[in-house]
Amino acid sequence: MASKVTSAVMRQGLRVLGVAVRTEKAVFALAVLASAVYGGMTVASAWALGWATENVVLPAFAEGRVGAGALWAGAGFILGTALLKALGVAGRRILAGVMQYRMQARSRRDVTKQYLRLPLSWHHRHPTGQLLSNASADAEAAWAPLAPLPMAVGVIVMLVTAAVAMVFTDLVLALVGFLIFPAIAVLNLVYQRRLSPLATRAQQLRAEVSEIAHESFDGALVVKTLGREDLETERFQRRAHELRDANIAVGRVRGLFDPMLEALPTLGVLAVLAVGAMRLSGGAIGSGDLVQVAYLFTLLAFPIRALGWVLAELPRSVVGWQRVQAVLDATGSMDYGTREAAAQEAGPAALEVRGVSYAYGEAEVLHDVAFEVPAGRTVAIVGPTGAGKSTLVQLLVRLVDPDRGAVLLDGADLRELAYGAVASSAALVPQQTFLFDDTVRGNVALNLDTPDEDVWAALRLAQADGFVARLPEGLDTRVGERGASLSGGQRQRVALARAVVRRPRLLVLDDATSSVDPQVEAKILYGLRDAAEASTVVVVAYRMATIALADEVVYLDHGRVVDRGPHEELIERCAGYRNLVTAYEREEAERAAIEVAGVTGEELEEEIEKEIAGEEEEVSA
Amino acid sequence: MTVQGIHGNAERSALATVRQGLSLTPEFRKGLGVTLALAVVATVGKIIVPIAVQQTIDQGLKSGRPDVAYITWAVVVCAAAVLLTALAAYVMNVRLYKATESSLATLRVRGFRHVHDLSVLTQNSERRGALVSRVTNDIDQISSFMQWGGLMIIVSLGQLFVATVLMLVYSWQLTLLVWICFIPLMIALPRFQRLLSRAYTVVRERTGDMLAAVSESVVGAAVIRAYAAERRTAERVDKAVNANRAAQTRAQTIVGFVFPLTEIVAAVAIAGIVLLGVRLGLSGDISQGRLVAFLFLVTLFVSPLQTATEVLNEAQNAVAGWRRILGVLDTPPDVADPGPKGVELPRGPISVAFEDVDFAYPGGAPVLREVSVRIPPRSRVAIVGETGSGKTTFAKLLTRLMDPVAGRVTVDGHDLRDVRFSSLRERIVMVPQDGFLFDGTLEQNIRYGKPSATREEIALALTELGLADWLEGLPAGLDTPVGQRGESLSAGERQLVALARAYLADPDLLLLDEATSAVDPATEVRLARALEGVTRGRTAVSIAHRLSTAENADEVLVFDAGRLVQRGPHAELVGQPGVYADLHASWVSAARS
């Protein structure tokens, strides 16, 4: 059974290699040609040596003199074959690299294009780490056998040439070769098959050790503040010791097979000498022939292993290729309509959410959500943690499509708009800020060709002009991977500037100023309201200051719109909303009252419990 | 106080680095002599073939007719020698793997532990990825060098040595010729290695760029779609991928040209041997068997020189790896555990005192100046101040994540520096603002606060904190996976878990650094009340980000520009003109505008 699986893997592996060969026909053909030159010349170099022995060395000792012609011809043969062989080696190595790296790069580009093409809902279903390794490690593994492939093909040429050469030299000596070389090839194959699972396991453990170290150092503050260094060291040590044992297991196999693979051709040469001596005494061959065959054995011993290398890489290659292919085969894309953005319609956009439902897999998180935002108005979406606010916001700018219902911008279903039309009208500032490893200017302008004055104006509106001006290179300062060189609040403000620089007709803010000081946040919000190009604004918020700016509030709980209307009305009639937004004030008022009444600690606790119970009743009511 | 960066150790010489590195791994040195002796035996095996060829031609074929019996005898002896050397190689390999892997595993774990023992400041002076490399890639480089490169150096030098000795026995003239041919190549090798090493460095950098570019298309998926920046991102990725490919191809091209050079030199040597050897033979200075044996001996020069650039490259990487891991181990934990001779604090309410405490980051301006304050046991203290006023520094000094530059911090009258870490961490626990979670379930993360806790205790802790409802709302309850760094949960939920984790640890002093800032107001209020109940009888210090925390505290500490400027109960402070009154006013306006 196991061998069946393996041969299936081998067949698949050869198919993967076939893909590469068809894609890079020219490079592969040249690489094989170079490798064939190398293979042929390896055999020829042994022949040259044999020729020189037979026609130069032995006559010289036998006859005490040597012809200058034969002498120089011998030297010429040796040098000529070596030069051609060297050229073959260089060509084979370089071209194999060109092919391998081209295929890797191609897979990486294709996979990334898929990442950019596939809808966000697909991204939600696949962990980040997996997607990253598809583009890096898997793309690398898929095409790893291409490195030794041309050499392996060259070795086959070499073996055929050597077989022919040996048969022509002497059939009996050739038989020794026919015994030894297949034995080396088989031994190496067994070696690689035994090694491969062990090496994979060691590789896997190496990744796990690295993961533990990463996580543990990332959480160093938690480890320290709870004094869990021993626990962490134990966790790391357990895996490190598993890795040690796995590496030793690899070492045992290597330690066993490497010397055997080295000894086998040496024993072959010795066999050639023993058999050759008998053939010599029979007069079937000359001494030069003996030297040639013996030399050939020493030359062939190493390259013949290339066959094993290719075969050993195949299982890993198949897995890598399948993973890459799974991404490339993934279906599902966001289809776009043909309606262009209503560019002529300057000014704020009107938004309507019509009976929208959305589920992550089985779990529906939005149920029949409906509300509209008239052009130029500001609506706050308020609700407790986990109410579905961030999901709703993603629907508003068509990061995902609703399962039921529709989102309409100026009366047009978002799905009917052309690619880029939503982005040119609406801008979202998400809760989790993402900055590109680019300059401040690049992060704000992105694909637009925005003049610097406009970038600065947007930064000013986002209260980011001050710190950007103080950066060492101003707008040209690179912010590092994911904006690592900036603080959380600074990143949020750059992300905000990115949205406002587009003068969006609809601006969607998902708790986008949570890391900004309240005073700065107030300035930003007033600035946005007073900006010349008025936008329609949808804002997710907890803070009263933010809510107060809204013309209307949509109160969301458990994925449903519980109530909507102006803040003053909602606070009167909607218990859940009142509880949420006035939590701090009520608490404060109660405390004041309790202090006045001079109640004791226990009484206070009872009060609180009653209050909590009351709240819950109200909410469930 | 000294600068806390991790030592670079660039000045230490390569030899000193390796020597010191080896001194840290006694497992490696144990039995090394036997291993090396076996390596020598294995190496000697390489000259069996040339000797056999020479014996066959000179002795076996001496009389013109082959002496089959002699040749058979010689071949059998040689075959036995081959098997013996193979056995020696096997035993040597296994010994070497065991010794290196055991010693490097020890070094890995030591390095890991040491990173955790370093102070927060030192840890933060280095990128996380770089710290991880010290216990992963750097060790792997050393290991691959010890098992291959280092062994190759010994085997290669041995091979060159025994080949040369045998050559000298056969003919000093031809030996000289061979060495003259190979010496220019040997001189050029380090140059090639530098070329190659630079090319590999470029490859590593480009690979990093490529991975970063690809990761943007995944991590930034939402933003890219929201701004229709797909094409721009694709162009950036293509550029990075192609730059990486170009760098790889360039490195491979250098290898492709350098590698076959040895073969050409060997061919020149062989041709030279034939030309000169024949002349020596004519004058009777060499036998024909010895001459032919020379042709085989030259092949022993090829593989050491072919692999030399790679070996040198590995050696360089390994020394760099040693330097980096030694750099970690040589960096003293500047906030050190006093160990067994330190003070054990008894359980019970904790009092804290700051006595003229100053703090400055290395090379920076003071961030805390002359802070003196006493926090009595069982008191509830709120710390307020603007961003950068020194609140978090105060918290870090109180939990001894850092030590003061001047003055001292005491708990129950003991200088914090004298208190054992095991005791300190058990009694004083801080909940940082960013609730870091480990990849696992909710239960596993909360249990991190008290490894012996049962599932019931964990559920009870959540109930006591008023979080039972939240827990019920989760799809898998306590078994809900939190994802890497807890990213499957919202920022607010992560904070809830972090808080539960700290509460389960049952400390006598709980320090909250804006620990509920991302939680929704209703939950936060409920949590604050629950905390008030459960911290009764303990000392509680909160860095406040909203009004009510300060209003409910027994005492408010007001920080401004690194100084403790006001202290007292809220009711008292709010009436006085000053920093607190201003802060209070801005909070009130933000909450009620």
PDB file of C-alpha atoms in Angstrom, chain A residues 230-428:
ATOM      1  CA  ASP A 230       9.855  28.671  33.964  1.00  0.00           C
ATOM      2  CA  LEU A 231       6.628  27.555  32.314  1.00  0.00           C
ATOM      3  CA  GLU A 232       7.649  29.128  29.013  1.00  0.00           C
ATOM      4  CA  THR A 233      11.165  27.690  29.152  1.00  0.00           C
ATOM      5  CA  GLU A 234       9.685  24.273  29.796  1.00  0.00           C
ATOM      6  CA  ARG A 235       7.342  24.638  26.828  1.00  0.00           C
ATOM      7  CA  PHE A 236      10.217  25.736  24.591  1.00  0.00           C
ATOM      8  CA  GLN A 237      12.564  23.084  25.914  1.00  0.00           C
ATOM      9  CA  ARG A 238      10.094  20.288  25.233  1.00  0.00           C
ATOM     10  CA  ARG A 239       9.912  21.220  21.576  1.00  0.00           C
ATOM     11  CA  ALA A 240      13.644  21.984  21.343  1.00  0.00           C
ATOM     12  CA  HIS A 241      14.404  18.505  22.632  1.00  0.00           C
ATOM     13  CA  GLU A 242      12.007  16.956  20.140  1.00  0.00           C
ATOM     14  CA  LEU A 243      13.869  18.865  17.452  1.00  0.00           C
ATOM     15  CA  ARG A 244      17.176  17.616  18.816  1.00  0.00           C
ATOM     16  CA  ASP A 245      15.969  14.005  18.684  1.00  0.00           C
ATOM     17  CA  ALA A 246      14.587  14.481  15.185  1.00  0.00           C
ATOM     18  CA  ASN A 247      17.903  15.933  14.027  1.00  0.00           C
ATOM     19  CA  ILE A 248      19.809  13.062  15.581  1.00  0.00           C
ATOM     20  CA  ALA A 249      17.487  10.620  13.759  1.00  0.00           C
ATOM     21  CA  VAL A 250      18.349  12.439  10.522  1.00  0.00           C
ATOM     22  CA  GLY A 251      22.015  12.222  11.486  1.00  0.00           C
ATOM     23  CA  ARG A 252      21.836   8.460  12.018  1.00  0.00           C
ATOM     24  CA  VAL A 253      20.464   7.901   8.521  1.00  0.00           C
ATOM     25  CA  ARG A 254      22.972  10.310   6.973  1.00  0.00           C
ATOM     26  CA  GLY A 255      25.790   8.822   8.984  1.00  0.00           C
ATOM     27  CA  LEU A 256      24.889   5.355   7.753  1.00  0.00           C
ATOM     28  CA  PHE A 257      24.253   6.034   4.078  1.00  0.00           C
ATOM     29  CA  ASP A 258      26.865   8.680   3.261  1.00  0.00           C
ATOM     30  CA  PRO A 259      29.859   6.409   4.009  1.00  0.00           C
ATOM     31  CA  MET A 260      28.137   3.524   2.167  1.00  0.00           C
ATOM     32  CA  LEU A 261      27.623   5.688  -0.893  1.00  0.00           C
ATOM     33  CA  GLU A 262      31.249   6.684  -0.700  1.00  0.00           C
ATOM     34  CA  ALA A 263      32.531   3.141  -0.187  1.00  0.00           C
ATOM     35  CA  LEU A 264      30.515   1.545  -2.971  1.00  0.00           C
ATOM     36  CA  PRO A 265      32.293   3.192  -5.958  1.00  0.00           C
ATOM     37  CA  THR A 266      35.640   2.653  -4.211  1.00  0.00           C
ATOM     38  CA  LEU A 267      34.840  -1.044  -3.934  1.00  0.00           C
ATOM     39  CA  GLY A 268      33.841  -0.839  -7.621  1.00  0.00           C
ATOM     40  CA  VAL A 269      37.270   0.497  -8.564  1.00  0.00           C
ATOM     41  CA  LEU A 270      38.900  -2.306  -6.589  1.00  0.00           C
ATOM     42  CA  ALA A 271      36.661  -4.837  -8.344  1.00  0.00           C
ATOM     43  CA  VAL A 272      37.692  -3.308 -11.679  1.00  0.00           C
ATOM     44  CA  LEU A 273      41.348  -3.772 -10.721  1.00  0.00           C
ATOM     45  CA  ALA A 274      40.834  -7.407  -9.724  1.00  0.00           C
ATOM     46  CA  VAL A 275      38.708  -8.309 -12.739  1.00  0.00           C
ATOM     47  CA  GLY A 276      40.873  -6.127 -14.982  1.00  0.00           C
ATOM     48  CA  ALA A 277      44.003  -7.952 -13.899  1.00  0.00           C
ATOM     49  CA  MET A 278      42.486 -11.226 -15.029  1.00  0.00           C
ATOM     50  CA  ARG A 279      41.380  -9.679 -18.325  1.00  0.00           C
ATOM     51  CA  LEU A 280      44.855  -8.218 -18.775  1.00  0.00           C
ATOM     52  CA  SER A 281      46.461 -11.598 -18.243  1.00  0.00           C
ATOM     53  CA  GLY A 282      44.055 -12.972 -20.834  1.00  0.00           C
ATOM     54  CA  GLY A 283      45.165 -10.186 -23.166  1.00  0.00           C
ATOM     55  CA  ALA A 284      41.569  -8.979 -23.658  1.00  0.00           C
ATOM     56  CA  ILE A 285      42.412  -5.378 -22.657  1.00  0.00           C
ATOM     57  CA  GLY A 286      45.369  -3.044 -22.336  1.00  0.00           C
ATOM     58  CA  SER A 287      46.539  -1.263 -19.208  1.00  0.00           C
ATOM     59  CA  GLY A 288      45.178   2.029 -20.559  1.00  0.00           C
ATOM     60  CA  ASP A 289      41.695   0.527 -20.721  1.00  0.00           C
ATOM     61  CA  LEU A 290      41.990  -0.521 -17.109  1.00  0.00           C
ATOM     62  CA  VAL A 291      42.996   2.988 -16.038  1.00  0.00           C
ATOM     63  CA  GLN A 292      40.158   4.491 -18.090  1.00  0.00           C
ATOM     64  CA  VAL A 293      37.457   2.335 -16.492  1.00  0.00           C
ATOM     65  CA  ALA A 294      38.836   2.794 -12.992  1.00  0.00           C
ATOM     66  CA  TYR A 295      38.977   6.559 -13.498  1.00  0.00           C
ATOM     67  CA  LEU A 296      35.437   6.588 -14.879  1.00  0.00           C
ATOM     68  CA  PHE A 297      34.235   4.928 -11.677  1.00  0.00           C
ATOM     69  CA  THR A 298      35.769   7.633  -9.513  1.00  0.00           C
ATOM     70  CA  LEU A 299      34.219  10.326 -11.706  1.00  0.00           C
ATOM     71  CA  LEU A 300      30.715   8.875 -11.880  1.00  0.00           C
ATOM     72  CA  ALA A 301      30.336   8.033  -8.215  1.00  0.00           C
ATOM     73  CA  PHE A 302      29.184  11.488  -7.129  1.00  0.00           C
ATOM     74  CA  PRO A 303      26.982  12.806  -9.954  1.00  0.00           C
ATOM     75  CA  ILE A 304      24.906   9.638 -10.019  1.00  0.00           C
ATOM     76  CA  ARG A 305      23.408  10.779  -6.734  1.00  0.00           C
ATOM     77  CA  ALA A 306      21.613  13.612  -8.535  1.00  0.00           C
ATOM     78  CA  LEU A 307      18.923  11.131  -9.582  1.00  0.00           C
ATOM     79  CA  GLY A 308      18.187  10.508  -5.923  1.00  0.00           C
ATOM     80  CA  TRP A 309      18.085  14.221  -5.135  1.00  0.00           C
ATOM     81  CA  VAL A 310      15.361  14.856  -7.695  1.00  0.00           C
ATOM     82  CA  LEU A 311      13.309  11.896  -6.520  1.00  0.00           C
ATOM     83  CA  ALA A 312      13.766  12.886  -2.876  1.00  0.00           C
ATOM     84  CA  GLU A 313      12.447  16.383  -3.499  1.00  0.00           C
ATOM     85  CA  LEU A 314       9.351  15.150  -5.325  1.00  0.00           C
ATOM     86  CA  PRO A 315       7.021  14.465  -2.357  1.00  0.00           C
ATOM     87  CA  ARG A 316       7.672  17.905  -0.871  1.00  0.00           C
ATOM     88  CA  SER A 317       7.315  19.418  -4.291  1.00  0.00           C
ATOM     89  CA  VAL A 318       3.940  17.746  -4.844  1.00  0.00           C
ATOM     90  CA  VAL A 319       2.599  19.054  -1.533  1.00  0.00           C
ATOM     91  CA  GLY A 320       3.876  22.573  -2.249  1.00  0.00           C
ATOM     92  CA  TRP A 321       2.467  22.541  -5.749  1.00  0.00           C
ATOM     93  CA  GLN A 322      -0.926  21.298  -4.572  1.00  0.00           C
ATOM     94  CA  ARG A 323      -1.136  24.068  -2.000  1.00  0.00           C
ATOM     95  CA  VAL A 324      -0.209  26.703  -4.561  1.00  0.00           C
ATOM     96  CA  GLN A 325      -2.661  25.191  -7.023  1.00  0.00           C
ATOM     97  CA  ALA A 326      -5.465  25.238  -4.450  1.00  0.00           C
ATOM     98  CA  VAL A 327      -5.098  29.022  -4.250  1.00  0.00           C
ATOM     99  CA  LEU A 328      -4.918  29.393  -8.018  1.00  0.00           C
ATOM    100  CA  ASP A 329      -7.999  27.202  -8.451  1.00  0.00           C
ATOM    101  CA  ALA A 330     -10.024  29.020  -5.802  1.00  0.00           C
ATOM    102  CA  THR A 331     -13.181  30.326  -7.348  1.00  0.00           C
ATOM    103  CA  GLY A 332     -15.390  33.098  -6.238  1.00  0.00           C
ATOM    104  CA  SER A 333     -14.730  36.621  -7.130  1.00  0.00           C
ATOM    105  CA  MET A 334     -16.474  39.855  -6.664  1.00  0.00           C
ATOM    106  CA  ASP A 335     -18.334  40.592  -9.872  1.00  0.00           C
ATOM    107  CA  TYR A 336     -18.642  44.168 -10.878  1.00  0.00           C
ATOM    108  CA  GLY A 337     -21.359  45.867 -12.852  1.00  0.00           C
ATOM    109  CA  THR A 338     -20.874  48.420 -15.571  1.00  0.00           C
ATOM    110  CA  ARG A 339     -22.270  51.555 -13.960  1.00  0.00           C
ATOM    111  CA  GLU A 340     -19.587  54.143 -13.479  1.00  0.00           C
ATOM    112  CA  ALA A 341     -19.455  56.247 -10.356  1.00  0.00           C
ATOM    113  CA  ALA A 342     -21.765  59.201 -10.667  1.00  0.00           C
ATOM    114  CA  ALA A 343     -18.903  61.624 -11.098  1.00  0.00           C
ATOM    115  CA  GLN A 344     -21.174  64.381 -12.264  1.00  0.00           C
ATOM    116  CA  GLU A 345     -23.067  64.121  -9.017  1.00  0.00           C
ATOM    117  CA  ALA A 346     -20.776  66.226  -6.930  1.00  0.00           C
ATOM    118  CA  GLY A 347     -21.484  66.555  -3.256  1.00  0.00           C
ATOM    119  CA  PRO A 348     -22.496  64.014  -0.662  1.00  0.00           C
ATOM    120  CA  ALA A 349     -23.993  60.651  -1.560  1.00  0.00           C
ATOM    121  CA  ALA A 350     -27.204  59.100  -0.321  1.00  0.00           C
ATOM    122  CA  LEU A 351     -26.953  55.663   1.259  1.00  0.00           C
ATOM    123  CA  GLU A 352     -29.635  53.079   1.743  1.00  0.00           C
ATOM    124  CA  VAL A 353     -29.319  49.728   3.507  1.00  0.00           C
ATOM    125  CA  ARG A 354     -32.244  47.551   2.441  1.00  0.00           C
ATOM    126  CA  GLY A 355     -33.060  44.411   4.440  1.00  0.00           C
ATOM    127  CA  VAL A 356     -29.479  43.186   4.691  1.00  0.00           C
ATOM    128  CA  SER A 357     -28.442  39.844   6.241  1.00  0.00           C
ATOM    129  CA  TYR A 358     -24.942  38.437   6.460  1.00  0.00           C
ATOM    130  CA  ALA A 359     -23.480  35.226   7.856  1.00  0.00           C
ATOM    131  CA  TYR A 360     -19.925  34.022   8.542  1.00  0.00           C
ATOM    132  CA  GLY A 361     -20.319  30.377   7.560  1.00  0.00           C
ATOM    133  CA  GLU A 362     -23.316  29.164   9.572  1.00  0.00           C
ATOM    134  CA  ALA A 363     -23.523  31.993  12.039  1.00  0.00           C
ATOM    135  CA  GLU A 364     -25.675  34.856  10.828  1.00  0.00           C
ATOM    136  CA  VAL A 365     -24.416  38.073  12.377  1.00  0.00           C
ATOM    137  CA  LEU A 366     -26.718  40.601  10.680  1.00  0.00           C
ATOM    138  CA  HIS A 367     -30.441  40.048  10.367  1.00  0.00           C
ATOM    139  CA  ASP A 368     -32.571  42.129   8.061  1.00  0.00           C
ATOM    140  CA  VAL A 369     -30.811  45.406   8.779  1.00  0.00           C
ATOM    141  CA  ALA A 370     -32.390  48.435   7.166  1.00  0.00           C
ATOM    142  CA  PHE A 371     -31.843  52.193   7.439  1.00  0.00           C
ATOM    143  CA  GLU A 372     -31.073  55.078   5.159  1.00  0.00           C
ATOM    144  CA  VAL A 373     -28.719  58.020   5.356  1.00  0.00           C
ATOM    145  CA  PRO A 374     -29.827  61.063   3.356  1.00  0.00           C
ATOM    146  CA  ALA A 375     -27.088  62.877   1.464  1.00  0.00           C
ATOM    147  CA  GLY A 376     -24.947  65.072   3.658  1.00  0.00           C
ATOM    148  CA  ARG A 377     -26.141  63.654   6.948  1.00  0.00           C
ATOM    149  CA  THR A 378     -24.110  62.022   9.683  1.00  0.00           C
ATOM    150  CA  VAL A 379     -25.310  58.760  11.207  1.00  0.00           C
ATOM    151  CA  ALA A 380     -23.760  57.049  14.208  1.00  0.00           C
ATOM    152  CA  ILE A 381     -23.958  53.272  14.516  1.00  0.00           C
ATOM    153  CA  VAL A 382     -23.939  52.356  18.188  1.00  0.00           C
ATOM    154  CA  GLY A 383     -24.095  48.967  19.841  1.00  0.00           C
ATOM    155  CA  PRO A 384     -22.374  46.722  22.379  1.00  0.00           C
ATOM    156  CA  THR A 385     -19.233  44.687  21.611  1.00  0.00           C
ATOM    157  CA  GLY A 386     -20.065  41.929  19.148  1.00  0.00           C
ATOM    158  CA  ALA A 387     -23.294  43.505  17.834  1.00  0.00           C
ATOM    159  CA  GLY A 388     -22.184  43.295  14.191  1.00  0.00           C
ATOM    160  CA  LYS A 389     -21.131  46.919  13.658  1.00  0.00           C
ATOM    161  CA  SER A 390     -17.838  46.174  11.894  1.00  0.00           C
ATOM    162  CA  THR A 391     -19.511  43.634   9.602  1.00  0.00           C
ATOM    163  CA  LEU A 392     -22.191  46.168   8.685  1.00  0.00           C
ATOM    164  CA  VAL A 393     -19.563  48.743   7.895  1.00  0.00           C
ATOM    165  CA  GLN A 394     -17.793  46.338   5.528  1.00  0.00           C
ATOM    166  CA  LEU A 395     -21.062  45.926   3.611  1.00  0.00           C
ATOM    167  CA  LEU A 396     -21.439  49.689   3.221  1.00  0.00           C
ATOM    168  CA  VAL A 397     -18.299  49.994   1.101  1.00  0.00           C
ATOM    169  CA  ARG A 398     -18.732  46.566  -0.521  1.00  0.00           C
ATOM    170  CA  LEU A 399     -15.844  44.731   1.050  1.00  0.00           C
ATOM    171  CA  VAL A 400     -18.321  41.873   1.249  1.00  0.00           C
ATOM    172  CA  ASP A 401     -21.725  41.389  -0.345  1.00  0.00           C
ATOM    173  CA  PRO A 402     -24.857  40.767   1.733  1.00  0.00           C
ATOM    174  CA  ASP A 403     -26.413  37.299   1.651  1.00  0.00           C
ATOM    175  CA  ARG A 404     -29.830  38.918   1.382  1.00  0.00           C
ATOM    176  CA  GLY A 405     -30.886  42.492   0.777  1.00  0.00           C
ATOM    177  CA  ALA A 406     -28.912  45.270  -0.851  1.00  0.00           C
ATOM    178  CA  VAL A 407     -26.829  48.333  -0.149  1.00  0.00           C
ATOM    179  CA  LEU A 408     -27.599  51.273  -2.433  1.00  0.00           C
ATOM    180  CA  LEU A 409     -25.464  54.305  -3.106  1.00  0.00           C
ATOM    181  CA  ASP A 410     -27.439  57.134  -4.731  1.00  0.00           C
ATOM    182  CA  GLY A 411     -30.082  54.562  -5.572  1.00  0.00           C
ATOM    183  CA  ALA A 412     -27.703  52.172  -7.320  1.00  0.00           C
ATOM    184  CA  ASP A 413     -27.089  48.682  -5.937  1.00  0.00           C
ATOM    185  CA  LEU A 414     -23.355  48.511  -5.108  1.00  0.00           C
ATOM    186  CA  ARG A 415     -23.166  45.271  -7.097  1.00  0.00           C
ATOM    187  CA  GLU A 416     -24.132  47.092 -10.285  1.00  0.00           C
ATOM    188  CA  LEU A 417     -21.267  49.556 -10.018  1.00  0.00           C
ATOM    189  CA  ALA A 418     -18.085  49.108 -12.028  1.00  0.00           C
ATOM    190  CA  TYR A 419     -14.774  48.166 -10.412  1.00  0.00           C
ATOM    191  CA  GLY A 420     -13.335  51.186  -8.645  1.00  0.00           C
ATOM    192  CA  ALA A 421     -16.627  53.065  -8.602  1.00  0.00           C
ATOM    193  CA  VAL A 422     -17.360  52.355  -4.924  1.00  0.00           C
ATOM    194  CA  ALA A 423     -13.808  53.203  -3.930  1.00  0.00           C
ATOM    195  CA  SER A 424     -13.960  56.520  -5.778  1.00  0.00           C
ATOM    196  CA  SER A 425     -17.161  57.551  -3.947  1.00  0.00           C
ATOM    197  CA  ALA A 426     -16.806  55.974  -0.516  1.00  0.00           C
ATOM    198  CA  ALA A 427     -13.885  55.722   1.901  1.00  0.00           C
ATOM    199  CA  LEU A 428     -13.681  53.446   4.938  1.00  0.00           C
TER     200      LEU A 428
END
